[in-house]
Amino acid sequence: MRHFVSIDDLSNFEIQQLFRLADQMKSQFSTWSGFCAGKVLATLFFEPSTRTRLSFESAMARLDGRTLGFADPSASSIAKGETLADTARMVSNYADLIVVRHSAAGAARVMARYATVPVINGGDGAHSHPTQALIDLYTIQNRKGNLADLTIGICGDLLYSRSAHSLSKVVARFGGRQIHVAPEGFQMPDWILRQLKDRHGVQPSVHHHLPEIIGKMDVIYVNRLQEERVPPAVDLEKARASYQLNAEIMAGAKVDAMIMHPLPRVNELAYELDADPRAAYFQQSANGVPFRMALIASLQGLEHLVLTDPPAQQSLKDDFASVCQNPNCVTAMEGPTEIYTDGSCAYCSQ
Ligand code: NCD
């Protein structure tokens, strides 16, 4: 049984296999409908979502499977203090596959540890959002081809954006160049920078103002300030102004650049850009369905055809008494952590 909790759970070969399957699912739709008949997907959304939850539900419906779950945890037993471990054990009896979104970093990893069915991470706090990053990569490859020839500008709130974290890892893994544009105080966290350097020898240049560097980018990836995670004293308007994208600033970009955004947008991406042929963000959100169909099918029957080359797993230290120092790590609520031999937490990566 395979889970998809982190980008590190799939090899590059497996990711390309998933993309081939997603292409087939788009082009030969009727061949695939019915693939999940009789199967149930649980969508456990402890945090708000529109695209991720609905596109998982749409993907399952298009495979003729069913979904159950919640989008409002106050109506579930979590509100009574049930642990994620118990929720995972219990939901495993009701569903064949679980998608979970939660505000704590590492929450999906906890569920994967205790579930007896595959678990997919639909976003865990400010940590990671691996399905979003693969949809981003799929969209880039479809429009522009091999990432190795491209410069990807990752712009906005790089500190708290889980989508930016997972994308940054994916770009490094597939050999793309990356430029970071972040307001002061919103730069990529150390744990990502450490992984980029140690695993890939990559040290992205860091900028604070998008107009100064936009001309170098093939992909301009913007995200919103993650206000729900930003401390109240921070001046959000000032931060947003440094990377706001509009038609005037796009005049300085390459004519064949691509504008991306995981959405929802607040006011960092002007509506006037929707008519610009370089805008790719609605295509990006549409690709969520075929990609998630491919992922669901690959965890529910096609494992032996698609997920055939698992990546090597990092080794754990033999030290079960460890406590993670990150207050947003799920292990602060759910018990001891596990530490990789490089010293990072196996749940939140810090
Ligand atoms: C993202 C998320 O939830 O992290 N949304 C999404 O899944 N497309 C981005 C965001 O909320 O800013």
Coordinates of C-alpha atoms and ligand atoms in Angstrom, one line a residue:
M1 CA 0.0 0.0 0.0
R2 CA 1.3 3.5 -1.0
H3 CA 0.5 6.8 0.6
F4 CA 1.0 10.3 -1.0
V5 CA 1.8 12.6 1.9
S6 CA 4.9 14.3 0.5
I7 CA 6.6 14.9 -2.8
D8 CA 9.3 12.6 -1.4
D9 CA 6.8 9.6 -1.6
L10 CA 7.0 9.4 -5.4
S11 CA 10.0 9.1 -7.7
N12 CA 10.3 11.3 -10.8
F13 CA 9.6 8.3 -13.0
E14 CA 6.4 7.6 -11.0
I15 CA 5.3 11.3 -11.4
Q16 CA 5.8 11.1 -15.1
Q17 CA 3.7 7.9 -15.2
L18 CA 0.9 9.7 -13.3
F19 CA 1.0 12.5 -15.9
R20 CA 0.8 10.0 -18.8
L21 CA -2.2 8.4 -17.1
A22 CA -3.8 11.9 -16.5
D23 CA -3.4 12.6 -20.2
Q24 CA -5.2 9.4 -21.1
M25 CA -7.9 10.1 -18.6
K26 CA -8.4 13.5 -20.3
S27 CA -8.5 12.1 -23.8
Q28 CA -10.2 8.7 -23.3
F29 CA -12.6 9.7 -20.7
S30 CA -15.2 6.9 -21.2
T31 CA -12.5 4.2 -21.0
W32 CA -11.8 5.2 -17.4
S33 CA -15.3 6.0 -16.0
G34 CA -16.3 3.1 -13.9
F35 CA -12.8 2.3 -12.7
C36 CA -13.7 3.1 -9.0
A37 CA -17.2 1.7 -9.1
G38 CA -18.0 0.5 -5.6
K39 CA -15.1 2.4 -4.0
V40 CA -15.4 5.1 -1.4
L41 CA -13.1 8.2 -1.0
A42 CA -13.2 9.9 2.4
T43 CA -12.5 13.7 2.3
L44 CA -11.6 14.9 5.7
F45 CA -11.2 18.7 5.5
F46 CA -10.4 20.2 8.9
E47 CA -9.4 23.5 7.0
P48 CA -11.4 25.4 4.4
S49 CA -11.1 24.4 0.8
T50 CA -12.9 24.8 -2.5
R51 CA -10.7 23.5 -5.4
T52 CA -8.9 20.7 -3.6
R53 CA -12.0 19.1 -2.0
L54 CA -14.3 19.6 -5.0
S55 CA -11.7 18.4 -7.6
F56 CA -11.0 15.3 -5.5
E57 CA -14.8 14.7 -5.3
S58 CA -15.2 15.4 -9.0
A59 CA -12.3 13.1 -9.8
M60 CA -13.9 10.3 -7.7
A61 CA -17.3 10.9 -9.2
R62 CA -15.9 10.7 -12.8
L63 CA -14.4 7.3 -11.9
D64 CA -17.9 6.3 -10.7
G65 CA -16.7 6.1 -7.1
R66 CA -18.4 7.7 -4.1
T67 CA -17.3 10.2 -1.5
L68 CA -18.1 10.9 2.1
G69 CA -16.5 13.2 4.7
F70 CA -16.8 16.7 6.1
A71 CA -15.7 20.2 5.3
D72 CA -16.6 21.5 8.7
P73 CA -14.7 19.7 11.5
S74 CA -16.9 21.4 14.2
A75 CA -19.6 18.9 13.2
S76 CA -17.2 15.9 13.7
S77 CA -15.9 14.1 16.8
I78 CA -12.6 16.0 16.5
A79 CA -14.6 18.7 18.2
K80 CA -14.9 16.3 21.1
G81 CA -11.1 15.8 21.2
E82 CA -10.7 12.7 19.1
T83 CA -7.1 12.2 17.9
L84 CA -6.1 12.0 14.3
A85 CA -4.7 8.5 14.9
D86 CA -8.2 7.3 16.1
T87 CA -9.9 9.1 13.2
A88 CA -7.6 7.4 10.7
R89 CA -8.2 4.0 12.2
M90 CA -11.9 4.5 12.2
V91 CA -12.3 6.0 8.7
S92 CA -10.2 3.2 7.3
N93 CA -13.3 1.0 7.9
Y94 CA -15.6 3.3 6.0
A95 CA -13.5 4.2 3.0
D96 CA -10.9 2.8 0.6
L97 CA -8.9 6.0 0.4
I98 CA -8.5 9.1 2.6
V99 CA -7.7 12.7 1.6
V100 CA -7.0 14.9 4.6
R101 CA -6.4 18.7 5.0
H102 CA -5.5 20.0 8.4
S103 CA -3.9 23.0 10.0
A104 CA -1.0 21.1 11.7
A105 CA 2.2 20.3 9.8
G106 CA 2.5 16.5 9.5
A107 CA -1.2 15.7 10.1
A108 CA -1.4 13.6 6.9
R109 CA 1.7 11.7 8.0
V110 CA 0.0 10.8 11.3
M111 CA -3.1 9.6 9.5
A112 CA -0.9 7.5 7.1
R113 CA 0.8 5.9 10.1
Y114 CA -2.5 4.7 11.5
A115 CA -4.8 4.2 8.5
T116 CA -5.1 0.8 6.8
V117 CA -6.0 2.4 3.5
P118 CA -3.9 4.9 1.4
V119 CA -3.8 8.5 2.6
I120 CA -3.4 11.6 0.4
N121 CA -2.2 14.9 1.8
G122 CA -4.6 17.7 0.8
G123 CA -2.5 20.3 2.6
D124 CA -1.0 20.2 6.1
G125 CA -0.6 23.6 7.7
A126 CA 2.2 25.7 6.3
H127 CA 4.1 22.6 5.5
S128 CA 3.3 21.0 2.2
H129 CA 0.7 20.5 -0.5
P130 CA 2.0 17.8 -2.8
T131 CA -1.0 17.3 -5.1
Q132 CA -1.1 21.0 -5.9
A133 CA 2.6 21.0 -6.8
L134 CA 2.2 18.1 -9.2
I135 CA -0.8 19.7 -10.8
D136 CA 1.5 22.8 -11.2
L137 CA 4.2 20.7 -12.7
Y138 CA 1.8 19.0 -15.0
T139 CA 0.4 22.3 -16.2
I140 CA 3.9 23.7 -16.8
Q141 CA 5.0 20.6 -18.8
N142 CA 1.9 20.7 -20.9
R143 CA 2.4 24.2 -21.9
K144 CA 6.2 24.7 -22.0
G145 CA 7.8 21.2 -22.0
N146 CA 10.8 20.2 -20.0
L147 CA 11.4 22.0 -16.8
A148 CA 15.1 21.8 -17.2
D149 CA 15.1 24.6 -19.7
L150 CA 12.9 26.9 -17.7
T151 CA 13.2 29.6 -14.9
I152 CA 10.4 29.5 -12.5
G153 CA 9.7 32.6 -10.3
I154 CA 8.0 31.6 -7.1
C155 CA 6.5 34.8 -5.7
G156 CA 4.6 35.9 -2.7
D157 CA 4.3 34.4 0.7
L158 CA 7.0 31.8 0.6
L159 CA 7.1 31.4 4.4
Y160 CA 3.6 30.2 5.1
S161 CA 2.5 28.9 1.6
R162 CA 2.5 25.1 1.5
S163 CA 2.0 25.2 -2.3
A164 CA 5.2 27.2 -2.7
H165 CA 7.1 24.8 -0.5
S166 CA 6.1 21.7 -2.5
L167 CA 6.5 23.4 -5.8
S168 CA 10.0 24.6 -4.9
K169 CA 11.0 21.0 -4.2
V170 CA 9.5 19.7 -7.4
V171 CA 11.3 22.4 -9.5
A172 CA 14.6 21.4 -7.9
R173 CA 13.9 17.7 -8.5
F174 CA 13.1 18.2 -12.2
G175 CA 16.1 20.4 -12.8
G176 CA 14.4 23.7 -13.3
R177 CA 16.0 27.0 -12.2
Q178 CA 14.1 28.9 -9.5
I179 CA 14.0 32.5 -8.4
H180 CA 12.3 33.5 -5.2
V181 CA 10.4 36.8 -4.8
A182 CA 9.1 37.4 -1.3
P183 CA 8.3 40.5 0.8
E184 CA 10.7 41.1 3.7
G185 CA 9.9 38.5 6.4
F186 CA 8.1 36.1 4.0
Q187 CA 11.1 34.3 2.5
M188 CA 11.3 30.5 2.1
P189 CA 11.8 28.7 5.4
D190 CA 15.2 27.2 6.3
W191 CA 14.0 23.7 6.1
I192 CA 13.2 24.1 2.4
L193 CA 16.4 26.0 1.6
R194 CA 18.4 23.3 3.4
Q195 CA 16.7 20.5 1.4
L196 CA 17.3 22.4 -1.9
K197 CA 21.0 22.8 -1.1
D198 CA 21.7 19.4 0.5
R199 CA 19.8 17.3 -2.0
H200 CA 20.1 19.3 -5.2
G201 CA 23.0 21.8 -4.7
V202 CA 20.4 24.6 -5.5
Q203 CA 20.6 28.0 -3.9
P204 CA 17.9 30.2 -5.4
S205 CA 18.4 34.0 -5.7
V206 CA 16.1 35.9 -3.4
H207 CA 14.4 39.2 -4.5
H208 CA 11.9 41.5 -2.8
H209 CA 10.4 43.3 -5.8
L210 CA 8.8 41.4 -8.7
P211 CA 9.2 44.1 -11.4
E212 CA 13.0 44.1 -11.1
I213 CA 13.3 40.4 -12.0
I214 CA 10.1 39.5 -13.9
G215 CA 11.9 39.6 -17.3
K216 CA 13.9 36.5 -16.5
M217 CA 11.0 34.3 -15.7
D218 CA 9.4 31.7 -18.0
V219 CA 6.8 30.9 -15.3
I220 CA 5.6 33.6 -12.9
Y221 CA 4.0 31.7 -10.0
V222 CA 2.2 34.0 -7.5
N223 CA 0.4 33.1 -4.3
R224 CA -1.6 35.0 -1.7
L225 CA -0.4 36.0 1.7
Q226 CA -1.6 33.2 4.0
E227 CA -3.3 35.6 6.3
E228 CA -4.7 32.8 8.5
R229 CA -1.1 32.0 9.5
V230 CA 0.5 35.4 9.5
P231 CA 1.0 37.1 13.0
P232 CA -1.4 40.0 13.5
A233 CA 1.3 42.7 13.7
V234 CA 2.5 42.3 10.1
D235 CA 1.5 45.0 7.5
L236 CA -0.2 42.9 4.9
E237 CA -0.8 45.7 2.3
K238 CA 2.8 46.7 2.3
A239 CA 4.0 43.1 1.9
R240 CA 1.5 42.4 -0.9
A241 CA 2.5 45.6 -2.9
S242 CA 6.0 44.2 -3.5
Y243 CA 4.8 41.4 -5.7
Q244 CA 1.4 42.4 -6.9
L245 CA 0.9 41.4 -10.6
N246 CA -1.0 43.5 -13.1
A247 CA -0.9 44.3 -16.8
E248 CA 1.6 47.1 -16.3
I249 CA 4.1 44.8 -14.6
M250 CA 3.4 42.0 -17.1
A251 CA 4.6 44.4 -19.8
G252 CA 8.1 43.7 -18.5
A253 CA 7.7 39.9 -18.7
K254 CA 8.6 37.5 -21.6
V255 CA 6.0 37.4 -24.3
D256 CA 5.6 33.6 -23.8
A257 CA 5.8 33.6 -20.0
M258 CA 3.1 31.8 -18.1
I259 CA 1.2 33.2 -15.1
M260 CA 0.3 30.7 -12.5
H261 CA -1.5 30.9 -9.1
P262 CA -2.8 28.0 -7.0
L263 CA -5.9 30.1 -6.2
P264 CA -7.8 31.6 -4.3
R265 CA -6.4 35.0 -5.3
V266 CA -7.1 38.0 -3.0
N267 CA -5.7 41.1 -4.7
E268 CA -2.1 40.1 -5.6
L269 CA -3.3 39.0 -9.2
A270 CA -5.3 41.6 -11.1
Y271 CA -8.5 40.5 -12.9
E272 CA -7.4 42.3 -16.0
L273 CA -4.8 39.6 -16.5
D274 CA -7.5 36.9 -17.1
A275 CA -7.7 38.0 -20.8
D276 CA -3.9 37.8 -21.2
P277 CA -2.9 34.6 -23.2
R278 CA -0.1 34.1 -20.7
A279 CA -2.6 33.4 -17.9
A280 CA -2.6 29.7 -17.0
Y281 CA -4.3 29.6 -13.6
F282 CA -7.7 28.5 -14.7
Q283 CA -6.1 25.7 -16.8
Q284 CA -4.0 24.9 -13.7
S285 CA -7.2 24.4 -11.6
A286 CA -8.9 22.5 -14.3
N287 CA -5.9 20.1 -14.4
G288 CA -6.7 19.2 -10.8
V289 CA -9.4 16.8 -12.0
P290 CA -7.5 14.5 -14.4
F291 CA -4.4 14.6 -12.2
R292 CA -6.4 13.6 -9.2
M293 CA -8.2 10.9 -11.2
A294 CA -4.8 9.4 -12.1
L295 CA -3.6 9.6 -8.5
I296 CA -6.8 7.9 -7.1
A297 CA -6.7 5.2 -9.8
S298 CA -3.0 4.6 -9.1
L299 CA -3.6 4.1 -5.4
Q300 CA -6.7 2.0 -6.0
G301 CA -5.8 -0.7 -8.4
L302 CA -3.2 0.5 -10.8
E303 CA -0.3 0.6 -8.3
H304 CA 1.6 -2.3 -10.0
L305 CA 1.4 -0.5 -13.4
V306 CA 2.0 3.1 -12.4
L307 CA 3.8 3.2 -9.1
T308 CA 6.6 0.8 -10.0
D309 CA 9.7 2.6 -9.0
P310 CA 9.4 3.9 -5.4
P311 CA 12.0 6.4 -4.1
A312 CA 14.4 5.4 -1.4
Q313 CA 13.0 6.4 2.0
Q314 CA 15.1 8.4 4.4
S315 CA 16.3 6.4 7.5
L316 CA 15.0 7.2 10.9
K317 CA 17.0 7.6 14.1
D318 CA 16.3 5.0 16.7
D319 CA 15.1 7.6 19.2
F320 CA 11.4 7.4 20.0
A321 CA 11.6 9.9 22.9
S322 CA 12.2 12.9 20.6
V323 CA 10.1 16.0 20.8
C324 CA 9.8 18.4 17.9
Q325 CA 10.5 22.0 18.7
N326 CA 8.0 23.3 16.1
P327 CA 4.8 24.4 17.9
N328 CA 2.8 23.9 14.7
C329 CA 4.0 20.3 14.3
V330 CA 1.2 17.7 14.7
T331 CA 3.4 15.8 17.2
A332 CA 2.8 18.7 19.6
M333 CA -0.8 17.3 19.9
E334 CA -0.4 13.7 18.9
G335 CA 2.7 12.4 20.7
P336 CA 6.4 11.7 20.1
T337 CA 8.0 12.5 16.7
E338 CA 10.4 10.4 14.7
I339 CA 13.6 12.0 13.5
Y340 CA 15.4 11.3 10.3
T341 CA 19.2 10.7 10.5
D342 CA 19.7 14.2 9.0
G343 CA 18.1 15.6 12.2
S344 CA 14.8 16.7 10.7
C345 CA 11.3 15.8 12.0
A346 CA 9.6 13.1 9.9
Y347 CA 6.3 14.9 10.3
C348 CA 6.9 18.7 9.8
S349 CA 10.5 18.5 8.3
Q350 CA 11.8 21.2 10.7
Ligands
NCD1 C1 -3.9 26.5 -1.7 C2 -3.9 26.0 -0.2 O1 -4.9 25.6 0.3 O2 -2.8 25.9 0.3 N1 -5.1 26.4 -2.2 C3 -5.3 25.3 -3.1 O3 -5.4 24.2 -2.6 N2 -5.4 25.5 -4.4 C4 -3.4 27.9 -1.8 C5 -4.0 28.9 -0.8 O4 -4.8 28.7 0.0 O5 -3.4 30.1 -0.9

